[in-house]
Amino acid sequence: MRLLGFKTFRHGIHPPENKDETRGMPIRQFPFAPMLIIPLVQHLGKPSVAVVREGQEIVRGQTIARPDGFMSVAMHAPASGVVEKIGLSPSISGQMVSAVFLKPFPGSTQEILDGEPCPLETATPDEILSAIQAAGVVGLGGAAFPTHVKLKIPEGKSADVLIINGAECEPFLTTDHRVMLEQRDDIYTGIRYLLKATGAKRCIIGVEQNKPDAIAHLREGLPSDLPAEVEGLTVKYPQGAEKMLITALLGCEVPSGGLPLDANALCVNVATTAEIGRLLPHGRGIQERVITITGPAVQKKGNYRIPIGTPLRFLLEYVGVSPDVNRVFLGGPMMGAAAPSLDLSITKGTSGVTAFTDAAAEQTHSQAYPCIRCGYCVDACPIFLNPAELGVLAKNEEHERMVNERHLMDCFECGSCSYVCPSHIPLVQMFRVAKAAVRKARASA
Amino acid sequence: MTGVSKTLEIRTSPHILSGYSVGSIMFNVVLALVPVALFAVYAFGLAALLTLTVAVASCVMTEHWTSKRSSGRSTVGDWSVTITGLLYGLTLPPSLPLWMTALGGVICVVLGKVVFGGLGQNPFNPALVGRATLQAAFPVSMTSWLDGFGAGRFESLPSSTLAFPFTKPLYDAVSGATPLALWKFEHVATGTQNLVMGMTSGSVGETSGLLILIGGSYLITRNMMNWRIPAAVLGAAFALSATLHFLNPEEYASPALMLFSGGLMLGATFMASDMVGSPMTNLGCWIYGAFIGLTAIVIRTWGAMPEGVMYAILLGNAISPQIDRVIQPRVYGTRPKETTA
C-alpha cells in the first residue's frame, strides 16, 4: 500500500529515530583490540569447526573455522596474529560458547589474504552459494541466519523478486545508511551475484525515506543493465521486517507460517548484499563488519568498520562512555539484546552498540498497571494479532489457546505492543516466554 | 573508565517505551474535562461547584480507602477515579442534595469498579453505575432541574442542596425543564444556538456541547481517545433523528436538538469512549458507537423518559465484550475464515 507517495504496511509504530548524530558520519576503521575473541557460533545453525590450533600464527582473512554441514558457515581471521587459545567465552544468550582467542601482532601490516575468487560471469548458482557459505556470510541485519541457506531455493518454489532491505527502521542505527552511501558498487555487484544465485528476475531496493541521500545516490548509480529499482518507504517501525517489507513493496502477504518464498520473494539485507559484492570477487571472508556505536552514554559516536571478535569492553573504552552508563544493547533499543556483561564480543550479527545512561532511563518498566483495553497494541501490531488478549492468556499460561486461537507463533517479536502499552505490560516479553514453552513442549512431544 | 565496570541492567527488548502511561492518559482526560466543569460552575453557580466537589471527593476517597485496604497501596494516583468522579458529578442535576451525591460517589467506585477488580476490570462505566443507581433510588431528585444562569447563583444555594439525609428535599418553585423534557412533554424546541453554547437547563456538565467537543478534540489529537466512538455515536444519533424528523417534523425533534441536548455530547465524547468499556478494534468501535447512538435516540423517542444516553452507554458497555469476541483483526497471512475469534 502507499501512503503519501511512499510504500508501507498497515499498523506499526513511530519511535523517535535518533539517527541524526551518526547518519552523517563516514565509516571509520576501528582499531584492533589486544585480544580478539571470535565465537565459533555467530549464526543460527550449527557451530563452525575450528581449523586452527592453539599457538598457530594466522594471517588476516585466513579461514579459522569450517562450516559443520549445510546449516553453518566458515569463519575468518579478523587480524594477523597468534591463536592464544580456543576456549569458552560468554555470549549474548548467557551461555558460554567455544571461541578462538586471537592475539593480533601489534606491528603487522594486516594485509588481507585473498582466497579463490568466485567469478560472477562464469560461476554457477551452486558455486555462488558455496562461495557465500565459504565467505562466512550471514544476515548482517541482526538475525545472523546463514545467507546461503536462505538463498537455496527448494524444489518447486521460485523467487521472482529479490528484495534488498535498506529500510533500517531500528532507532539509532545508521550502518545500512552509510553502507548505501559508501558501498554502492559493492551493493550492485552483490545484487548481480544474488540474482544469478536465485534466478530472480528483478530486484527492488527498499529504503525508508528518512535516507533521501541514500535513495538518490543509489538511483544515480543504478547500472542500466541491472533489473533493479529503488523504492522509498514510509518511516515506520518495523518496516525492515521481511513480511512488512514484502507487503509494502509487493502489496501481498506472506502466508501465516510461510516464508517470503511463498510470496515469490526473497529478502536480503543491504549490508549483507554489499559484503557479498565486496568479498566474493576476491575469495575473501567476513572478518569485519560495519556497526553504529551510539546512544546517550557514548562520547565518540559514529559508524565503524570493526573487526569481528572485538570485545565490548575494548569497544566502549575506545569510544568512551559516560560514568553513569547502565544499559548497553547489541543492536538498537527496539530489537537489540541487552548485554549482560562487557566480556562479550562483536559478532557478525551485531549491527550496532547503543549505550544508555541512568538519566536516559527515565522510561523504565517500573510498574505495570492492569490492561485498560485501550487497544493501542491492537493498532500497533503489524501482523494484526491482539496482544492484549494474548497477554491475558499468557498470564494464565494458556499457551495452547495462545497458539490455536490467537496465532502466537506468527508473532515475530518486534516489540511494538510493549512499546505502546500505557500500562507498561511486558507483552512481547511474555510472548517470548510462551513461545519458548510451546517449542519446548513440541520438541518433547 | 569507571563506567565500564559498572553493573548493567538487562531486560529483553524493546528497551524504550512510547512515554504514554495510564496515569498520563487519565490525567489528560481530566484536563479535557476541566473547561466543561468550569463552565458548569459558571452556569449553575455554587450548586454545581459543591456537586462536583462532593462527587469527586467521594469517589476519590472511596477508591483510596478500598485500594489501601485490598492491596495496601492507594491507586488514586493513576487519575482514573478522578475522571469517574468528575463525569459522575457532571451528569447530576445541579440541585441534587449533596448527601445523595456523596452516596452515589461511593456506589460508583464500589459497585462500578472495586467489586469487579479495579482499574481495567469494570465492565460498565463506573460514573454511570452510580448515576443509574441514583436514578432508580431518587427519581424525583434526579429529574428536578435548575435553570442555568440564575441570578444570585454564586451567593445562595438551592434549598434542596443541603437537604438533610433521608428527608424529602424541598425544591424551589422555579425548576427549569431540560430541552429534552420540554420537547417530550410540551413539544417545545429549544433554539440551536442556546443548545450549542449551553444556555439551557440540564445536568451540571452536559449543557455546553462546544466545550465538550473542544475537550474531546484535544484528546483525539493526542491519540488518547478513539475518535471513531464519538463519531459513530453522534453519526448514528444524527442519522436516526434526522430520518425521523424528515418523515414527521411535528412528532420528532430536529437532529440539532437531539445532538446538543441532554447527555449525548458528554456521553459520546467522554463516557462511551472510556477505553475499558469499549471494544479494542476500530471496526468494533464503529459498531459499538453506532449501537449507543441509535439506542439513545430510540429511548428518547419512544421510551418513557426524555433522556436515554445513560442506559444506551451502559447497554453498549454490556455488548462491548461480545463485539470483541466477534470482531477481531484478521491475522496477517491468513484468510478471513482461518482466523478464529
mmCIF file of N, CA, C and O in Angstrom, chain A residues 243 247 253-256 321 325-327 329 333-334 336 338-340 342 358 363 367 370-374 376 379 383-384 386 388 404-407 415 418-419 422-424 428-429 432, chain B residues 1-4 6-22 25-26 73 78 119-120 223-224 275-276 280-282 324 328-334 338-340:
data_model
loop_
_atom_site.group_PDB
_atom_site.id
_atom_site.type_symbol
_atom_site.label_atom_id
_atom_site.label_comp_id
_atom_site.label_asym_id
_atom_site.label_seq_id
_atom_site.Cartn_x
_atom_site.Cartn_y
_atom_site.Cartn_z
ATOM 1 N N LYS A 243 8.352 -9.526 6.394
ATOM 2 C CA LYS A 243 6.943 -9.572 5.993
ATOM 3 C C LYS A 243 6.410 -8.179 5.687
ATOM 4 O O LYS A 243 5.660 -7.979 4.725
ATOM 5 N N THR A 247 5.016 -6.794 2.080
ATOM 6 C CA THR A 247 3.691 -6.186 1.957
ATOM 7 C C THR A 247 3.792 -4.779 1.383
ATOM 8 O O THR A 247 3.010 -4.382 0.525
ATOM 9 N N GLU A 253 0.762 -10.550 1.014
ATOM 10 C CA GLU A 253 1.150 -11.003 2.339
ATOM 11 C C GLU A 253 1.849 -12.348 2.253
ATOM 12 O O GLU A 253 1.540 -13.159 1.374
ATOM 13 N N VAL A 254 2.766 -12.573 3.160
ATOM 14 C CA VAL A 254 3.380 -13.889 3.288
ATOM 15 C C VAL A 254 2.411 -14.750 4.086
ATOM 16 O O VAL A 254 1.977 -14.332 5.160
ATOM 17 N N PRO A 255 2.052 -15.931 3.577
ATOM 18 C CA PRO A 255 1.081 -16.750 4.315
ATOM 19 C C PRO A 255 1.576 -17.051 5.731
ATOM 20 O O PRO A 255 2.774 -17.175 5.964
ATOM 21 N N SER A 256 0.610 -17.152 6.650
ATOM 22 C CA SER A 256 0.950 -17.461 8.037
ATOM 23 C C SER A 256 1.768 -18.751 8.101
ATOM 24 O O SER A 256 1.395 -19.762 7.518
ATOM 25 N N VAL A 321 32.644 6.086 27.280
ATOM 26 C CA VAL A 321 31.262 6.131 27.748
ATOM 27 C C VAL A 321 31.209 6.945 29.024
ATOM 28 O O VAL A 321 32.182 7.014 29.772
ATOM 29 N N VAL A 325 26.742 5.102 32.680
ATOM 30 C CA VAL A 325 26.157 4.140 31.743
ATOM 31 C C VAL A 325 25.574 2.987 32.547
ATOM 32 O O VAL A 325 26.166 2.533 33.526
ATOM 33 N N ASN A 326 24.373 2.574 32.185
ATOM 34 C CA ASN A 326 23.834 1.414 32.903
ATOM 35 C C ASN A 326 23.151 0.403 32.001
ATOM 36 O O ASN A 326 22.719 -0.631 32.445
ATOM 37 N N ARG A 327 23.055 0.730 30.708
ATOM 38 C CA ARG A 327 22.470 -0.268 29.812
ATOM 39 C C ARG A 327 23.211 -0.228 28.483
ATOM 40 O O ARG A 327 23.401 0.848 27.903
ATOM 41 N N PHE A 329 23.229 -2.123 24.709
ATOM 42 C CA PHE A 329 22.481 -3.041 23.858
ATOM 43 C C PHE A 329 23.287 -3.389 22.617
ATOM 44 O O PHE A 329 23.912 -2.512 22.017
ATOM 45 N N PRO A 333 17.568 -0.064 20.363
ATOM 46 C CA PRO A 333 16.751 -0.244 21.557
ATOM 47 C C PRO A 333 15.438 -0.987 21.326
ATOM 48 O O PRO A 333 14.825 -1.443 22.280
ATOM 49 N N MET A 334 15.003 -1.120 20.062
ATOM 50 C CA MET A 334 13.749 -1.843 19.830
ATOM 51 C C MET A 334 13.963 -3.351 19.756
ATOM 52 O O MET A 334 13.205 -4.129 20.307
ATOM 53 N N GLY A 336 17.304 -4.814 19.907
ATOM 54 C CA GLY A 336 18.611 -5.230 20.388
ATOM 55 C C GLY A 336 18.546 -6.011 21.688
ATOM 56 O O GLY A 336 17.572 -5.942 22.430
ATOM 57 N N ALA A 338 20.104 -6.766 25.444
ATOM 58 C CA ALA A 338 20.872 -6.088 26.485
ATOM 59 C C ALA A 338 22.083 -6.940 26.827
ATOM 60 O O ALA A 338 21.959 -8.145 27.052
ATOM 61 N N ALA A 339 23.249 -6.320 26.834
ATOM 62 C CA ALA A 339 24.464 -7.054 27.132
ATOM 63 C C ALA A 339 24.531 -7.324 28.628
ATOM 64 O O ALA A 339 24.468 -6.396 29.425
ATOM 65 N N PRO A 340 24.637 -8.599 29.009
ATOM 66 C CA PRO A 340 24.714 -8.899 30.437
ATOM 67 C C PRO A 340 26.105 -8.629 31.002
ATOM 68 O O PRO A 340 26.272 -8.443 32.190
ATOM 69 N N LEU A 342 30.359 -7.090 29.847
ATOM 70 C CA LEU A 342 31.167 -6.421 28.832
ATOM 71 C C LEU A 342 32.228 -7.364 28.273
ATOM 72 O O LEU A 342 33.103 -6.943 27.529
ATOM 73 N N ASP A 358 21.784 6.355 33.186
ATOM 74 C CA ASP A 358 20.691 6.406 34.164
ATOM 75 C C ASP A 358 19.695 7.490 33.792
ATOM 76 O O ASP A 358 18.503 7.314 33.846
ATOM 77 N N GLN A 363 12.347 6.235 31.226
ATOM 78 C CA GLN A 363 11.215 5.398 30.802
ATOM 79 C C GLN A 363 11.482 3.967 31.227
ATOM 80 O O GLN A 363 11.956 3.163 30.446
ATOM 81 N N GLN A 367 6.483 0.022 36.869
ATOM 82 C CA GLN A 367 5.265 -0.516 37.444
ATOM 83 C C GLN A 367 4.284 -0.851 36.337
ATOM 84 O O GLN A 367 3.991 -0.013 35.491
ATOM 85 N N PRO A 370 -2.880 -2.566 35.362
ATOM 86 C CA PRO A 370 -3.734 -3.524 34.656
ATOM 87 C C PRO A 370 -4.015 -3.023 33.237
ATOM 88 O O PRO A 370 -3.931 -1.829 32.959
ATOM 89 N N CYS A 371 -4.344 -3.958 32.363
ATOM 90 C CA CYS A 371 -4.725 -3.591 30.992
ATOM 91 C C CYS A 371 -5.992 -2.748 31.045
ATOM 92 O O CYS A 371 -6.960 -3.096 31.713
ATOM 93 N N ILE A 372 -5.988 -1.613 30.371
ATOM 94 C CA ILE A 372 -7.191 -0.784 30.342
ATOM 95 C C ILE A 372 -7.904 -0.898 28.997
ATOM 96 O O ILE A 372 -8.746 -0.079 28.659
ATOM 97 N N ARG A 373 -7.539 -1.900 28.219
ATOM 98 C CA ARG A 373 -8.206 -2.205 26.959
ATOM 99 C C ARG A 373 -8.216 -0.989 26.018
ATOM 100 O O ARG A 373 -9.182 -0.737 25.311
ATOM 101 N N CYS A 374 -7.127 -0.258 26.006
ATOM 102 C CA CYS A 374 -7.075 0.944 25.177
ATOM 103 C C CYS A 374 -6.983 0.579 23.704
ATOM 104 O O CYS A 374 -7.327 1.379 22.838
ATOM 105 N N TYR A 376 -4.276 0.194 22.004
ATOM 106 C CA TYR A 376 -3.071 0.697 21.350
ATOM 107 C C TYR A 376 -2.274 -0.452 20.714
ATOM 108 O O TYR A 376 -1.742 -0.319 19.619
ATOM 109 N N ASP A 379 -3.680 -1.699 17.557
ATOM 110 C CA ASP A 379 -3.401 -0.780 16.455
ATOM 111 C C ASP A 379 -1.935 -0.772 16.062
ATOM 112 O O ASP A 379 -1.576 -0.257 15.008
ATOM 113 N N ILE A 383 1.219 -7.481 12.434
ATOM 114 C CA ILE A 383 0.617 -8.681 11.834
ATOM 115 C C ILE A 383 -0.776 -8.915 12.398
ATOM 116 O O ILE A 383 -1.311 -10.012 12.305
ATOM 117 N N PHE A 384 -1.360 -7.883 12.962
ATOM 118 C CA PHE A 384 -2.780 -7.874 13.336
ATOM 119 C C PHE A 384 -3.143 -8.936 14.370
ATOM 120 O O PHE A 384 -4.206 -9.535 14.299
ATOM 121 N N ASN A 386 -3.888 -9.732 18.486
ATOM 122 C CA ASN A 386 -4.470 -8.963 19.579
ATOM 123 C C ASN A 386 -3.591 -9.171 20.810
ATOM 124 O O ASN A 386 -3.821 -10.073 21.607
ATOM 125 N N ALA A 388 -3.288 -7.702 23.572
ATOM 126 C CA ALA A 388 -3.916 -7.594 24.891
ATOM 127 C C ALA A 388 -4.523 -8.932 25.301
ATOM 128 O O ALA A 388 -4.319 -9.412 26.417
ATOM 129 N N ASN A 404 -3.446 -21.657 19.270
ATOM 130 C CA ASN A 404 -4.546 -22.096 18.410
ATOM 131 C C ASN A 404 -5.546 -20.988 18.110
ATOM 132 O O ASN A 404 -6.070 -20.901 17.007
ATOM 133 N N GLU A 405 -5.814 -20.153 19.098
ATOM 134 C CA GLU A 405 -6.858 -19.149 18.884
ATOM 135 C C GLU A 405 -6.294 -17.789 18.520
ATOM 136 O O GLU A 405 -6.976 -16.977 17.920
ATOM 137 N N ARG A 406 -5.068 -17.520 18.934
ATOM 138 C CA ARG A 406 -4.552 -16.156 18.793
ATOM 139 C C ARG A 406 -3.266 -16.079 17.985
ATOM 140 O O ARG A 406 -2.574 -15.070 18.041
ATOM 141 N N HIS A 407 -2.927 -17.145 17.298
ATOM 142 C CA HIS A 407 -1.788 -17.111 16.363
ATOM 143 C C HIS A 407 -0.482 -16.647 17.010
ATOM 144 O O HIS A 407 0.255 -15.843 16.426
ATOM 145 N N GLY A 415 8.081 -6.111 19.179
ATOM 146 C CA GLY A 415 8.014 -5.326 20.415
ATOM 147 C C GLY A 415 7.159 -4.074 20.314
ATOM 148 O O GLY A 415 7.120 -3.283 21.253
ATOM 149 N N SER A 418 4.671 -3.831 23.308
ATOM 150 C CA SER A 418 5.231 -3.380 24.583
ATOM 151 C C SER A 418 5.568 -1.904 24.532
ATOM 152 O O SER A 418 5.425 -1.184 25.521
ATOM 153 N N TYR A 419 6.027 -1.441 23.363
ATOM 154 C CA TYR A 419 6.410 -0.040 23.230
ATOM 155 C C TYR A 419 5.221 0.887 23.481
ATOM 156 O O TYR A 419 5.351 1.906 24.154
ATOM 157 N N PRO A 422 0.348 1.616 27.491
ATOM 158 C CA PRO A 422 0.415 2.635 28.541
ATOM 159 C C PRO A 422 0.409 2.020 29.929
ATOM 160 O O PRO A 422 0.731 2.700 30.894
ATOM 161 N N SER A 423 0.032 0.758 30.020
ATOM 162 C CA SER A 423 0.066 0.095 31.317
ATOM 163 C C SER A 423 1.426 -0.532 31.580
ATOM 164 O O SER A 423 1.625 -1.147 32.623
ATOM 165 N N HIS A 424 2.341 -0.404 30.610
ATOM 166 C CA HIS A 424 3.698 -0.937 30.730
ATOM 167 C C HIS A 424 3.699 -2.440 30.989
ATOM 168 O O HIS A 424 4.531 -2.957 31.743
ATOM 169 N N VAL A 428 5.485 -8.367 24.744
ATOM 170 C CA VAL A 428 6.300 -9.211 23.873
ATOM 171 C C VAL A 428 7.206 -10.093 24.718
ATOM 172 O O VAL A 428 7.506 -11.233 24.338
ATOM 173 N N GLN A 429 7.597 -9.588 25.873
ATOM 174 C CA GLN A 429 8.446 -10.398 26.741
ATOM 175 C C GLN A 429 7.694 -11.653 27.195
ATOM 176 O O GLN A 429 8.257 -12.754 27.223
ATOM 177 N N ARG A 432 7.528 -14.117 24.303
ATOM 178 C CA ARG A 432 8.772 -14.876 24.098
ATOM 179 C C ARG A 432 8.801 -16.087 25.022
ATOM 180 O O ARG A 432 9.134 -17.192 24.601
ATOM 181 N N MET B 1 38.059 4.911 33.272
ATOM 182 C CA MET B 1 36.900 4.168 32.751
ATOM 183 C C MET B 1 36.116 3.517 33.878
ATOM 184 O O MET B 1 35.936 2.310 33.928
ATOM 185 N N THR B 2 35.660 4.328 34.807
ATOM 186 C CA THR B 2 34.909 3.738 35.905
ATOM 187 C C THR B 2 33.590 3.154 35.421
ATOM 188 O O THR B 2 33.129 2.145 35.919
ATOM 189 N N GLY B 3 33.032 3.811 34.414
ATOM 190 C CA GLY B 3 31.708 3.416 33.969
ATOM 191 C C GLY B 3 31.659 2.003 33.413
ATOM 192 O O GLY B 3 30.678 1.292 33.567
ATOM 193 N N VAL B 4 32.732 1.605 32.789
ATOM 194 C CA VAL B 4 32.697 0.331 32.081
ATOM 195 C C VAL B 4 32.656 -0.847 33.043
ATOM 196 O O VAL B 4 32.265 -1.935 32.686
ATOM 197 N N LYS B 6 30.772 -0.866 35.584
ATOM 198 C CA LYS B 6 29.516 -0.769 36.303
ATOM 199 C C LYS B 6 28.585 -1.947 36.010
ATOM 200 O O LYS B 6 28.642 -2.535 34.945
ATOM 201 N N THR B 7 27.737 -2.245 36.950
ATOM 202 C CA THR B 7 26.742 -3.291 36.743
ATOM 203 C C THR B 7 25.727 -2.815 35.704
ATOM 204 O O THR B 7 25.263 -1.689 35.761
ATOM 205 N N LEU B 8 25.433 -3.686 34.773
ATOM 206 C CA LEU B 8 24.495 -3.312 33.719
ATOM 207 C C LEU B 8 23.124 -3.890 34.019
ATOM 208 O O LEU B 8 23.004 -4.965 34.592
ATOM 209 N N GLU B 9 22.116 -3.142 33.600
ATOM 210 C CA GLU B 9 20.758 -3.659 33.722
ATOM 211 C C GLU B 9 20.435 -4.475 32.488
ATOM 212 O O GLU B 9 20.749 -4.055 31.373
ATOM 213 N N ILE B 10 19.801 -5.614 32.675
ATOM 214 C CA ILE B 10 19.392 -6.356 31.483
ATOM 215 C C ILE B 10 17.905 -6.657 31.515
ATOM 216 O O ILE B 10 17.320 -6.950 32.547
ATOM 217 N N ARG B 11 17.313 -6.548 30.360
ATOM 218 C CA ARG B 11 15.920 -6.886 30.107
ATOM 219 C C ARG B 11 15.873 -7.331 28.671
ATOM 220 O O ARG B 11 16.830 -7.128 27.935
ATOM 221 N N THR B 12 14.747 -7.865 28.277
ATOM 222 C CA THR B 12 14.644 -8.152 26.847
ATOM 223 C C THR B 12 13.985 -6.965 26.163
ATOM 224 O O THR B 12 13.310 -6.163 26.793
ATOM 225 N N SER B 13 14.205 -6.876 24.870
ATOM 226 C CA SER B 13 13.745 -5.728 24.110
ATOM 227 C C SER B 13 12.218 -5.722 24.035
ATOM 228 O O SER B 13 11.596 -6.761 24.201
ATOM 229 N N PRO B 14 11.562 -4.631 23.750
ATOM 230 C CA PRO B 14 12.141 -3.317 23.485
ATOM 231 C C PRO B 14 12.576 -2.608 24.762
ATOM 232 O O PRO B 14 11.987 -2.812 25.815
ATOM 233 N N HIS B 15 13.604 -1.786 24.606
ATOM 234 C CA HIS B 15 14.159 -1.101 25.757
ATOM 235 C C HIS B 15 13.647 0.324 25.875
ATOM 236 O O HIS B 15 14.054 1.058 26.757
ATOM 237 N N ILE B 16 12.826 0.751 24.934
ATOM 238 C CA ILE B 16 12.245 2.086 25.030
ATOM 239 C C ILE B 16 10.732 1.956 24.999
ATOM 240 O O ILE B 16 10.186 0.986 24.453
ATOM 241 N N LEU B 17 10.076 2.925 25.589
ATOM 242 C CA LEU B 17 8.620 2.930 25.634
ATOM 243 C C LEU B 17 8.124 4.236 25.025
ATOM 244 O O LEU B 17 8.863 5.210 24.916
ATOM 245 N N SER B 18 6.845 4.226 24.662
ATOM 246 C CA SER B 18 6.303 5.388 23.964
ATOM 247 C C SER B 18 6.216 6.610 24.862
ATOM 248 O O SER B 18 6.115 7.720 24.381
ATOM 249 N N GLY B 19 6.238 6.423 26.168
ATOM 250 C CA GLY B 19 6.105 7.566 27.072
ATOM 251 C C GLY B 19 4.683 7.760 27.561
ATOM 252 O O GLY B 19 4.456 8.515 28.489
ATOM 253 N N TYR B 20 3.731 7.077 26.954
ATOM 254 C CA TYR B 20 2.364 7.137 27.456
ATOM 255 C C TYR B 20 2.252 6.195 28.648
ATOM 256 O O TYR B 20 2.851 5.137 28.666
ATOM 257 N N SER B 21 1.476 6.620 29.625
ATOM 258 C CA SER B 21 1.193 5.710 30.721
ATOM 259 C C SER B 21 -0.276 5.863 31.068
ATOM 260 O O SER B 21 -0.932 6.810 30.631
ATOM 261 N N VAL B 22 -0.782 4.916 31.841
ATOM 262 C CA VAL B 22 -2.169 5.006 32.270
ATOM 263 C C VAL B 22 -2.397 6.348 32.943
ATOM 264 O O VAL B 22 -3.353 7.070 32.651
ATOM 265 N N ILE B 25 -2.510 9.308 30.408
ATOM 266 C CA ILE B 25 -3.754 9.339 29.632
ATOM 267 C C ILE B 25 -4.901 9.856 30.500
ATOM 268 O O ILE B 25 -5.641 10.770 30.123
ATOM 269 N N MET B 26 -5.011 9.270 31.691
ATOM 270 C CA MET B 26 -6.118 9.648 32.570
ATOM 271 C C MET B 26 -6.009 11.125 32.964
ATOM 272 O O MET B 26 -7.013 11.841 33.015
ATOM 273 N N ARG B 73 -1.907 -0.326 48.799
ATOM 274 C CA ARG B 73 -1.343 0.755 48.008
ATOM 275 C C ARG B 73 -2.502 1.527 47.384
ATOM 276 O O ARG B 73 -3.353 0.943 46.720
ATOM 277 N N ASP B 78 -3.392 7.139 39.751
ATOM 278 C CA ASP B 78 -3.497 6.926 38.299
ATOM 279 C C ASP B 78 -4.586 7.814 37.671
ATOM 280 O O ASP B 78 -4.847 7.713 36.486
ATOM 281 N N LEU B 119 -9.259 -1.044 38.365
ATOM 282 C CA LEU B 119 -8.967 -0.456 37.055
ATOM 283 C C LEU B 119 -8.857 -1.519 35.961
ATOM 284 O O LEU B 119 -8.173 -2.517 36.113
ATOM 285 N N GLY B 120 -9.550 -1.282 34.871
ATOM 286 C CA GLY B 120 -9.433 -2.172 33.720
ATOM 287 C C GLY B 120 -10.369 -3.358 33.759
ATOM 288 O O GLY B 120 -10.564 -4.036 32.768
ATOM 289 N N ASN B 223 -4.132 11.284 20.575
ATOM 290 C CA ASN B 223 -4.368 9.844 20.438
ATOM 291 C C ASN B 223 -4.714 9.211 21.778
ATOM 292 O O ASN B 223 -4.309 8.100 22.086
ATOM 293 N N MET B 224 -5.458 9.943 22.592
ATOM 294 C CA MET B 224 -5.855 9.378 23.870
ATOM 295 C C MET B 224 -7.341 9.030 23.852
ATOM 296 O O MET B 224 -7.924 8.691 24.875
ATOM 297 N N MET B 275 -11.933 3.763 27.610
ATOM 298 C CA MET B 275 -11.214 2.653 26.990
ATOM 299 C C MET B 275 -11.627 1.295 27.549
ATOM 300 O O MET B 275 -11.711 0.301 26.838
ATOM 301 N N VAL B 276 -11.894 1.269 28.849
ATOM 302 C CA VAL B 276 -12.150 -0.023 29.476
ATOM 303 C C VAL B 276 -13.439 -0.640 28.946
ATOM 304 O O VAL B 276 -13.501 -1.840 28.689
ATOM 305 N N MET B 280 -11.875 -3.151 21.422
ATOM 306 C CA MET B 280 -10.467 -2.852 21.176
ATOM 307 C C MET B 280 -10.166 -2.590 19.707
ATOM 308 O O MET B 280 -9.160 -1.977 19.392
ATOM 309 N N THR B 281 -11.011 -3.096 18.834
ATOM 310 C CA THR B 281 -10.712 -2.921 17.411
ATOM 311 C C THR B 281 -11.461 -1.702 16.880
ATOM 312 O O THR B 281 -12.498 -1.316 17.416
ATOM 313 N N ASN B 282 -10.948 -1.132 15.823
ATOM 314 C CA ASN B 282 -11.578 0.056 15.264
ATOM 315 C C ASN B 282 -12.950 -0.255 14.681
ATOM 316 O O ASN B 282 -13.898 0.507 14.865
ATOM 317 N N ASP B 324 -16.051 -7.590 20.882
ATOM 318 C CA ASP B 324 -14.655 -8.015 20.816
ATOM 319 C C ASP B 324 -14.533 -9.500 20.509
ATOM 320 O O ASP B 324 -13.564 -9.949 19.919
ATOM 321 N N GLN B 328 -12.492 -9.369 15.416
ATOM 322 C CA GLN B 328 -11.070 -9.398 15.703
ATOM 323 C C GLN B 328 -10.336 -9.115 14.414
ATOM 324 O O GLN B 328 -10.829 -9.419 13.326
ATOM 325 N N PRO B 329 -9.147 -8.517 14.515
ATOM 326 C CA PRO B 329 -8.403 -8.272 13.281
ATOM 327 C C PRO B 329 -8.048 -9.591 12.586
ATOM 328 O O PRO B 329 -7.822 -10.603 13.254
ATOM 329 N N ARG B 330 -8.036 -9.553 11.267
ATOM 330 C CA ARG B 330 -7.612 -10.729 10.515
ATOM 331 C C ARG B 330 -6.096 -10.821 10.601
ATOM 332 O O ARG B 330 -5.394 -9.890 10.239
ATOM 333 N N VAL B 331 -5.618 -11.928 11.132
ATOM 334 C CA VAL B 331 -4.172 -12.061 11.327
ATOM 335 C C VAL B 331 -3.456 -12.061 9.978
ATOM 336 O O VAL B 331 -3.923 -12.674 9.015
ATOM 337 N N TYR B 332 -2.352 -11.355 9.942
ATOM 338 C CA TYR B 332 -1.526 -11.242 8.728
ATOM 339 C C TYR B 332 -1.241 -12.631 8.164
ATOM 340 O O TYR B 332 -0.842 -13.542 8.896
ATOM 341 N N GLY B 333 -1.425 -12.757 6.874
ATOM 342 C CA GLY B 333 -1.066 -14.006 6.213
ATOM 343 C C GLY B 333 -2.096 -15.106 6.352
ATOM 344 O O GLY B 333 -1.833 -16.242 5.991
ATOM 345 N N THR B 334 -3.270 -14.782 6.923
ATOM 346 C CA THR B 334 -4.336 -15.778 6.982
ATOM 347 C C THR B 334 -5.494 -15.278 6.151
ATOM 348 O O THR B 334 -5.634 -14.080 5.921
ATOM 349 N N GLU B 338 -9.838 -18.468 8.356
ATOM 350 C CA GLU B 338 -8.891 -19.167 9.203
ATOM 351 C C GLU B 338 -8.765 -18.520 10.578
ATOM 352 O O GLU B 338 -8.340 -19.158 11.526
ATOM 353 N N THR B 339 -9.099 -17.242 10.631
ATOM 354 C CA THR B 339 -8.924 -16.534 11.898
ATOM 355 C C THR B 339 -10.035 -16.917 12.848
ATOM 356 O O THR B 339 -11.203 -16.704 12.571
ATOM 357 N N THR B 340 -9.669 -17.497 13.958
ATOM 358 C CA THR B 340 -10.672 -17.865 14.940
ATOM 359 C C THR B 340 -10.725 -16.794 16.001
ATOM 360 O O THR B 340 -9.711 -16.256 16.394
#
